[in-house]
mmCIF file of C-alpha atoms in Angstrom:
data_model
loop_
_atom_site.group_PDB
_atom_site.id
_atom_site.type_symbol
_atom_site.label_atom_id
_atom_site.label_comp_id
_atom_site.label_asym_id
_atom_site.label_seq_id
_atom_site.Cartn_x
_atom_site.Cartn_y
_atom_site.Cartn_z
ATOM 1 C CA ASP I 1 182.029 -30.322 -118.647
ATOM 2 C CA SER I 2 181.990 -31.887 -115.171
ATOM 3 C CA GLY I 3 185.563 -33.146 -115.381
ATOM 4 C CA VAL I 4 184.424 -36.743 -114.887
ATOM 5 C CA THR I 5 185.114 -38.999 -117.849
ATOM 6 C CA GLN I 6 183.274 -42.218 -118.511
ATOM 7 C CA THR I 7 184.046 -44.675 -121.254
ATOM 8 C CA PRO I 8 182.568 -46.053 -123.344
ATOM 9 C CA LYS I 9 179.529 -43.845 -123.955
ATOM 10 C CA HIS I 10 177.549 -46.680 -125.477
ATOM 11 C CA LEU I 11 177.888 -50.418 -125.192
ATOM 12 C CA ILE I 12 175.805 -53.126 -126.816
ATOM 13 C CA THR I 13 176.433 -56.675 -125.745
ATOM 14 C CA ALA I 14 174.724 -60.043 -125.584
ATOM 15 C CA THR I 15 173.221 -61.777 -122.592
ATOM 16 C CA GLY I 16 175.726 -63.759 -120.588
ATOM 17 C CA GLN I 17 178.622 -61.532 -121.511
ATOM 18 C CA ARG I 18 180.888 -59.457 -119.267
ATOM 19 C CA VAL I 19 181.688 -55.772 -119.687
ATOM 20 C CA THR I 20 183.839 -53.206 -117.935
ATOM 21 C CA LEU I 21 182.865 -49.590 -117.538
ATOM 22 C CA ARG I 22 185.573 -47.082 -116.785
ATOM 23 C CA CYS I 23 185.522 -43.804 -114.893
ATOM 24 C CA SER I 24 188.137 -41.116 -114.394
ATOM 25 C CA PRO I 25 187.165 -38.761 -111.572
ATOM 26 C CA ARG I 26 187.586 -35.026 -111.492
ATOM 27 C CA SER I 27 191.135 -33.970 -110.741
ATOM 28 C CA GLY I 28 191.677 -33.979 -106.996
ATOM 29 C CA ASP I 29 188.526 -35.907 -106.109
ATOM 30 C CA LEU I 30 189.141 -38.983 -103.982
ATOM 31 C CA SER I 31 185.601 -40.310 -103.868
ATOM 32 C CA VAL I 32 183.949 -42.211 -106.722
ATOM 33 C CA TYR I 33 180.333 -43.352 -106.896
ATOM 34 C CA TRP I 34 178.540 -45.671 -109.279
ATOM 35 C CA TYR I 35 174.819 -45.372 -109.975
ATOM 36 C CA GLN I 36 172.458 -47.298 -112.221
ATOM 37 C CA GLN I 37 169.607 -45.428 -113.867
ATOM 38 C CA SER I 38 166.860 -47.544 -115.354
ATOM 39 C CA LEU I 39 163.698 -46.124 -116.879
ATOM 40 C CA ASP I 40 161.504 -47.301 -114.063
ATOM 41 C CA GLN I 41 163.876 -47.144 -111.109
ATOM 42 C CA GLY I 42 165.485 -43.735 -110.974
ATOM 43 C CA LEU I 43 169.069 -43.462 -109.762
ATOM 44 C CA GLN I 44 170.065 -46.522 -107.794
ATOM 45 C CA PHE I 45 173.192 -46.287 -105.646
ATOM 46 C CA LEU I 46 175.543 -49.156 -106.373
ATOM 47 C CA ILE I 47 178.841 -48.548 -104.620
ATOM 48 C CA GLN I 48 181.219 -45.861 -103.403
ATOM 49 C CA TYR I 49 184.997 -45.729 -103.036
ATOM 50 C CA TYR I 50 187.213 -43.291 -101.251
ATOM 51 C CA ASN I 51 190.914 -43.214 -102.069
ATOM 52 C CA GLY I 52 190.928 -46.830 -103.175
ATOM 53 C CA GLU I 53 188.845 -48.188 -100.326
ATOM 54 C CA GLU I 54 185.273 -49.411 -100.644
ATOM 55 C CA ARG I 55 183.198 -47.322 -98.262
ATOM 56 C CA ALA I 56 179.548 -47.950 -99.002
ATOM 57 C CA LYS I 57 177.517 -50.469 -100.887
ATOM 58 C CA GLY I 58 173.980 -50.272 -102.154
ATOM 59 C CA ASN I 59 171.875 -52.958 -103.736
ATOM 60 C CA ILE I 60 174.635 -54.035 -106.042
ATOM 61 C CA LEU I 61 174.164 -57.454 -107.575
ATOM 62 C CA GLU I 62 176.747 -60.150 -106.886
ATOM 63 C CA ARG I 63 177.347 -60.293 -110.644
ATOM 64 C CA PHE I 64 178.606 -56.711 -110.433
ATOM 65 C CA SER I 65 181.891 -55.641 -108.925
ATOM 66 C CA ALA I 66 183.966 -52.507 -108.856
ATOM 67 C CA GLN I 67 187.314 -51.206 -107.791
ATOM 68 C CA GLN I 68 189.206 -47.969 -107.512
ATOM 69 C CA PHE I 69 192.823 -48.011 -108.569
ATOM 70 C CA PRO I 70 195.804 -46.133 -107.085
ATOM 71 C CA ASP I 71 195.494 -43.470 -109.762
ATOM 72 C CA LEU I 72 191.882 -43.044 -108.530
ATOM 73 C CA HIS I 73 190.172 -44.158 -111.697
ATOM 74 C CA SER I 74 187.466 -46.733 -111.161
ATOM 75 C CA GLU I 75 186.026 -49.637 -113.074
ATOM 76 C CA LEU I 76 182.627 -51.284 -112.790
ATOM 77 C CA ASN I 77 182.531 -54.874 -113.968
ATOM 78 C CA LEU I 78 179.215 -56.396 -114.961
ATOM 79 C CA SER I 79 179.130 -60.104 -115.665
ATOM 80 C CA SER I 80 176.596 -62.734 -116.751
ATOM 81 C CA LEU I 81 174.612 -59.901 -118.207
ATOM 82 C CA GLU I 82 170.838 -60.100 -118.386
ATOM 83 C CA LEU I 83 168.355 -58.074 -120.391
ATOM 84 C CA GLY I 84 167.344 -56.275 -117.201
ATOM 85 C CA ASP I 85 170.852 -54.899 -116.769
ATOM 86 C CA SER I 86 170.242 -52.557 -119.685
ATOM 87 C CA ALA I 87 170.485 -49.100 -118.188
ATOM 88 C CA LEU I 88 172.476 -45.908 -117.987
ATOM 89 C CA TYR I 89 175.406 -46.279 -115.613
ATOM 90 C CA PHE I 90 176.723 -43.093 -114.064
ATOM 91 C CA CYS I 91 179.965 -42.475 -112.333
ATOM 92 C CA ALA I 92 180.321 -39.459 -110.068
ATOM 93 C CA SER I 93 183.163 -38.043 -108.032
ATOM 94 C CA SER I 94 183.405 -35.733 -105.068
ATOM 95 C CA SER I 95 186.152 -34.381 -102.878
ATOM 96 C CA LEU I 96 184.756 -35.401 -99.475
ATOM 97 C CA GLY I 97 182.253 -38.144 -100.101
ATOM 98 C CA GLY I 98 178.682 -37.189 -99.333
ATOM 99 C CA ARG I 99 179.674 -34.012 -97.524
ATOM 100 C CA THR I 100 180.258 -32.303 -100.838
ATOM 101 C CA GLU I 101 178.480 -32.199 -104.129
ATOM 102 C CA ALA I 102 179.127 -34.889 -106.676
ATOM 103 C CA PHE I 103 180.079 -34.267 -110.265
ATOM 104 C CA PHE I 104 178.672 -36.745 -112.718
ATOM 105 C CA GLY I 105 180.044 -38.189 -115.897
ATOM 106 C CA GLN I 106 177.915 -38.391 -119.006
ATOM 107 C CA GLY I 107 177.099 -42.012 -118.316
ATOM 108 C CA THR I 108 177.530 -45.267 -120.187
ATOM 109 C CA ARG I 109 174.441 -46.520 -121.971
ATOM 110 C CA LEU I 110 174.481 -50.301 -121.722
ATOM 111 C CA THR I 111 172.169 -52.298 -123.914
ATOM 112 C CA VAL I 112 171.995 -56.041 -123.407
ATOM 113 C CA VAL I 113 170.439 -57.925 -126.304
ATOM 114 C CA ALA M 1 167.410 -46.147 -93.086
ATOM 115 C CA GLN M 2 167.864 -43.100 -95.229
ATOM 116 C CA LYS M 3 165.146 -42.478 -97.756
ATOM 117 C CA VAL M 4 164.097 -39.698 -100.086
ATOM 118 C CA THR M 5 160.578 -39.288 -101.423
ATOM 119 C CA GLN M 6 159.581 -37.089 -104.305
ATOM 120 C CA ALA M 7 155.868 -37.631 -104.541
ATOM 121 C CA GLN M 8 155.394 -35.637 -107.740
ATOM 122 C CA THR M 9 156.338 -37.895 -110.610
ATOM 123 C CA GLU M 10 155.566 -35.416 -113.368
ATOM 124 C CA ILE M 11 154.619 -31.751 -113.374
ATOM 125 C CA SER M 12 153.637 -29.581 -116.320
ATOM 126 C CA VAL M 13 153.495 -25.820 -116.105
ATOM 127 C CA VAL M 14 153.121 -23.028 -118.584
ATOM 128 C CA GLU M 15 156.116 -20.792 -119.059
ATOM 129 C CA LYS M 16 156.411 -17.974 -116.485
ATOM 130 C CA GLU M 17 154.441 -19.878 -113.872
ATOM 131 C CA ASP M 18 156.033 -20.635 -110.528
ATOM 132 C CA VAL M 19 156.479 -24.275 -109.591
ATOM 133 C CA THR M 20 157.503 -26.053 -106.405
ATOM 134 C CA LEU M 21 159.095 -29.481 -106.380
ATOM 135 C CA ASP M 22 158.651 -31.385 -103.140
ATOM 136 C CA CYS M 23 161.275 -33.454 -101.363
ATOM 137 C CA VAL M 24 160.665 -35.325 -98.136
ATOM 138 C CA TYR M 25 163.491 -37.226 -96.517
ATOM 139 C CA GLU M 26 163.854 -39.809 -93.768
ATOM 140 C CA THR M 27 166.876 -40.209 -91.556
ATOM 141 C CA ARG M 28 167.542 -41.069 -87.940
ATOM 142 C CA ASP M 29 170.674 -38.993 -87.962
ATOM 143 C CA THR M 30 170.824 -35.456 -86.662
ATOM 144 C CA THR M 31 173.649 -34.681 -89.036
ATOM 145 C CA TYR M 32 173.091 -35.061 -92.750
ATOM 146 C CA TYR M 33 173.383 -33.341 -96.102
ATOM 147 C CA LEU M 34 170.709 -32.692 -98.691
ATOM 148 C CA PHE M 35 171.234 -32.010 -102.369
ATOM 149 C CA TRP M 36 169.290 -31.122 -105.490
ATOM 150 C CA TYR M 37 170.411 -32.156 -108.960
ATOM 151 C CA LYS M 38 169.008 -31.418 -112.394
ATOM 152 C CA GLN M 39 169.003 -33.859 -115.307
ATOM 153 C CA PRO M 40 168.063 -32.075 -118.544
ATOM 154 C CA PRO M 41 167.017 -34.024 -121.642
ATOM 155 C CA SER M 42 170.661 -34.265 -122.685
ATOM 156 C CA GLY M 43 171.128 -36.685 -119.776
ATOM 157 C CA GLU M 44 173.931 -35.301 -117.658
ATOM 158 C CA LEU M 45 173.324 -34.669 -113.951
ATOM 159 C CA VAL M 46 174.066 -31.174 -112.733
ATOM 160 C CA PHE M 47 174.480 -30.147 -109.118
ATOM 161 C CA LEU M 48 172.205 -27.324 -107.949
ATOM 162 C CA ILE M 49 172.530 -26.978 -104.192
ATOM 163 C CA ARG M 50 173.842 -28.589 -101.009
ATOM 164 C CA ARG M 51 172.508 -27.982 -97.525
ATOM 165 C CA ASN M 52 173.641 -29.465 -94.221
ATOM 166 C CA SER M 53 171.272 -30.268 -91.405
ATOM 167 C CA PHE M 54 172.502 -27.442 -89.196
ATOM 168 C CA ASP M 55 171.730 -24.773 -91.716
ATOM 169 C CA GLU M 56 168.010 -24.189 -92.049
ATOM 170 C CA GLN M 57 168.395 -20.878 -93.762
ATOM 171 C CA ASN M 58 166.503 -20.718 -97.004
ATOM 172 C CA GLU M 59 168.488 -19.954 -100.104
ATOM 173 C CA ILE M 60 167.755 -18.031 -103.246
ATOM 174 C CA SER M 61 169.785 -18.183 -106.418
ATOM 175 C CA GLY M 62 168.265 -16.192 -109.227
ATOM 176 C CA ARG M 63 164.927 -17.789 -110.088
ATOM 177 C CA TYR M 64 165.666 -20.785 -107.860
ATOM 178 C CA SER M 65 164.904 -20.961 -104.160
ATOM 179 C CA TRP M 66 165.014 -23.719 -101.591
ATOM 180 C CA ASN M 67 162.972 -24.115 -98.417
ATOM 181 C CA PHE M 68 164.508 -26.427 -95.821
ATOM 182 C CA GLN M 69 162.265 -27.351 -92.892
ATOM 183 C CA LYS M 70 163.602 -29.891 -90.425
ATOM 184 C CA SER M 71 160.295 -29.971 -88.568
ATOM 185 C CA THR M 72 158.620 -31.553 -91.597
ATOM 186 C CA SER M 73 161.752 -33.233 -93.004
ATOM 187 C CA SER M 74 161.320 -31.373 -96.252
ATOM 188 C CA PHE M 75 163.650 -29.637 -98.635
ATOM 189 C CA ASN M 76 161.471 -28.128 -101.336
ATOM 190 C CA PHE M 77 162.646 -26.418 -104.488
ATOM 191 C CA THR M 78 160.820 -23.537 -106.156
ATOM 192 C CA ILE M 79 161.417 -22.191 -109.618
ATOM 193 C CA THR M 80 160.005 -18.724 -110.134
ATOM 194 C CA ALA M 81 158.891 -17.578 -113.566
ATOM 195 C CA SER M 82 159.691 -20.940 -115.139
ATOM 196 C CA GLN M 83 161.327 -21.138 -118.539
ATOM 197 C CA VAL M 84 161.436 -23.842 -121.176
ATOM 198 C CA VAL M 85 165.085 -24.473 -120.305
ATOM 199 C CA ASP M 86 163.948 -25.557 -116.845
ATOM 200 C CA SER M 87 162.393 -28.669 -118.374
ATOM 201 C CA ALA M 88 164.291 -31.536 -116.810
ATOM 202 C CA VAL M 89 164.131 -34.250 -114.202
ATOM 203 C CA TYR M 90 165.011 -32.941 -110.767
ATOM 204 C CA PHE M 91 166.428 -35.171 -108.075
ATOM 205 C CA CYS M 92 166.707 -34.645 -104.353
ATOM 206 C CA ALA M 93 169.424 -36.611 -102.525
ATOM 207 C CA LEU M 94 170.518 -37.339 -98.956
ATOM 208 C CA SER M 95 173.690 -38.442 -97.211
ATOM 209 C CA GLU M 96 173.854 -39.082 -93.474
ATOM 210 C CA ALA M 97 176.481 -39.283 -90.771
ATOM 211 C CA LYS M 98 175.530 -42.880 -89.914
ATOM 212 C CA THR M 99 177.098 -44.058 -93.165
ATOM 213 C CA SER M 100 179.921 -41.536 -92.856
ATOM 214 C CA TYR M 101 178.168 -39.637 -95.606
ATOM 215 C CA ASP M 102 179.480 -42.219 -98.048
ATOM 216 C CA LYS M 103 176.083 -43.371 -99.264
ATOM 217 C CA VAL M 104 174.235 -40.699 -101.223
ATOM 218 C CA ILE M 105 170.670 -41.803 -101.862
ATOM 219 C CA PHE M 106 168.557 -40.165 -104.526
ATOM 220 C CA GLY M 107 164.829 -39.746 -104.668
ATOM 221 C CA PRO M 108 162.901 -41.039 -107.682
ATOM 222 C CA GLY M 109 162.949 -37.646 -109.347
ATOM 223 C CA THR M 110 160.304 -35.238 -110.587
ATOM 224 C CA SER M 111 159.997 -34.664 -114.297
ATOM 225 C CA LEU M 112 159.199 -31.025 -114.993
ATOM 226 C CA SER M 113 157.861 -29.917 -118.344
ATOM 227 C CA VAL M 114 157.635 -26.214 -119.011
ATOM 228 C CA ILE M 115 155.316 -25.511 -121.915
ATOM 229 C CA PRO M 116 155.893 -22.377 -123.973
#
């Protein structure tokens, strides 16, 4: 058990809909990452927060947004969903950003139908 | 820009063989961190090792060893006497000082199958 909790584990939704993925980091970790893992694209970096502040952004679509709350949990919002958004979404946390190892949640499997 | 290449998409070995997974990275920074992660069939990502750019010492942990060579920008991972439980996708990752280490970029991964 990595200590990182992601909910829900599975999500099936229709095109055009909006969903929210939730992540609780490991106790004490200030940094939260979001990654998208598609079958053909490996682990794509989406966004990173440190203590509530957005620190780094990857190729995150404008339809996607995220935030980290004062209690350090994070949410990833995906809107106007398309079939191609179907993927495994991972949250990870670390104590000092990319200076330290990240601990990953079990992921949320999103299926857009 | 930071980039990680893992040229081997899939590797199959017979149990007890040694196998090396290649990782080549690109960065303009002199200060950076490299990581290896394992993703077994169950799907979770597990941290294996972290190395910073100032520490070129090779590391051995049981059957696992890592060879870091700045001269060739490589951070290769060797499994000695492979076992079926080593079957997984292995990812190499990089963070660099230029982005305050906040952006951790992963390579495409190498899928290792260990055949009994």
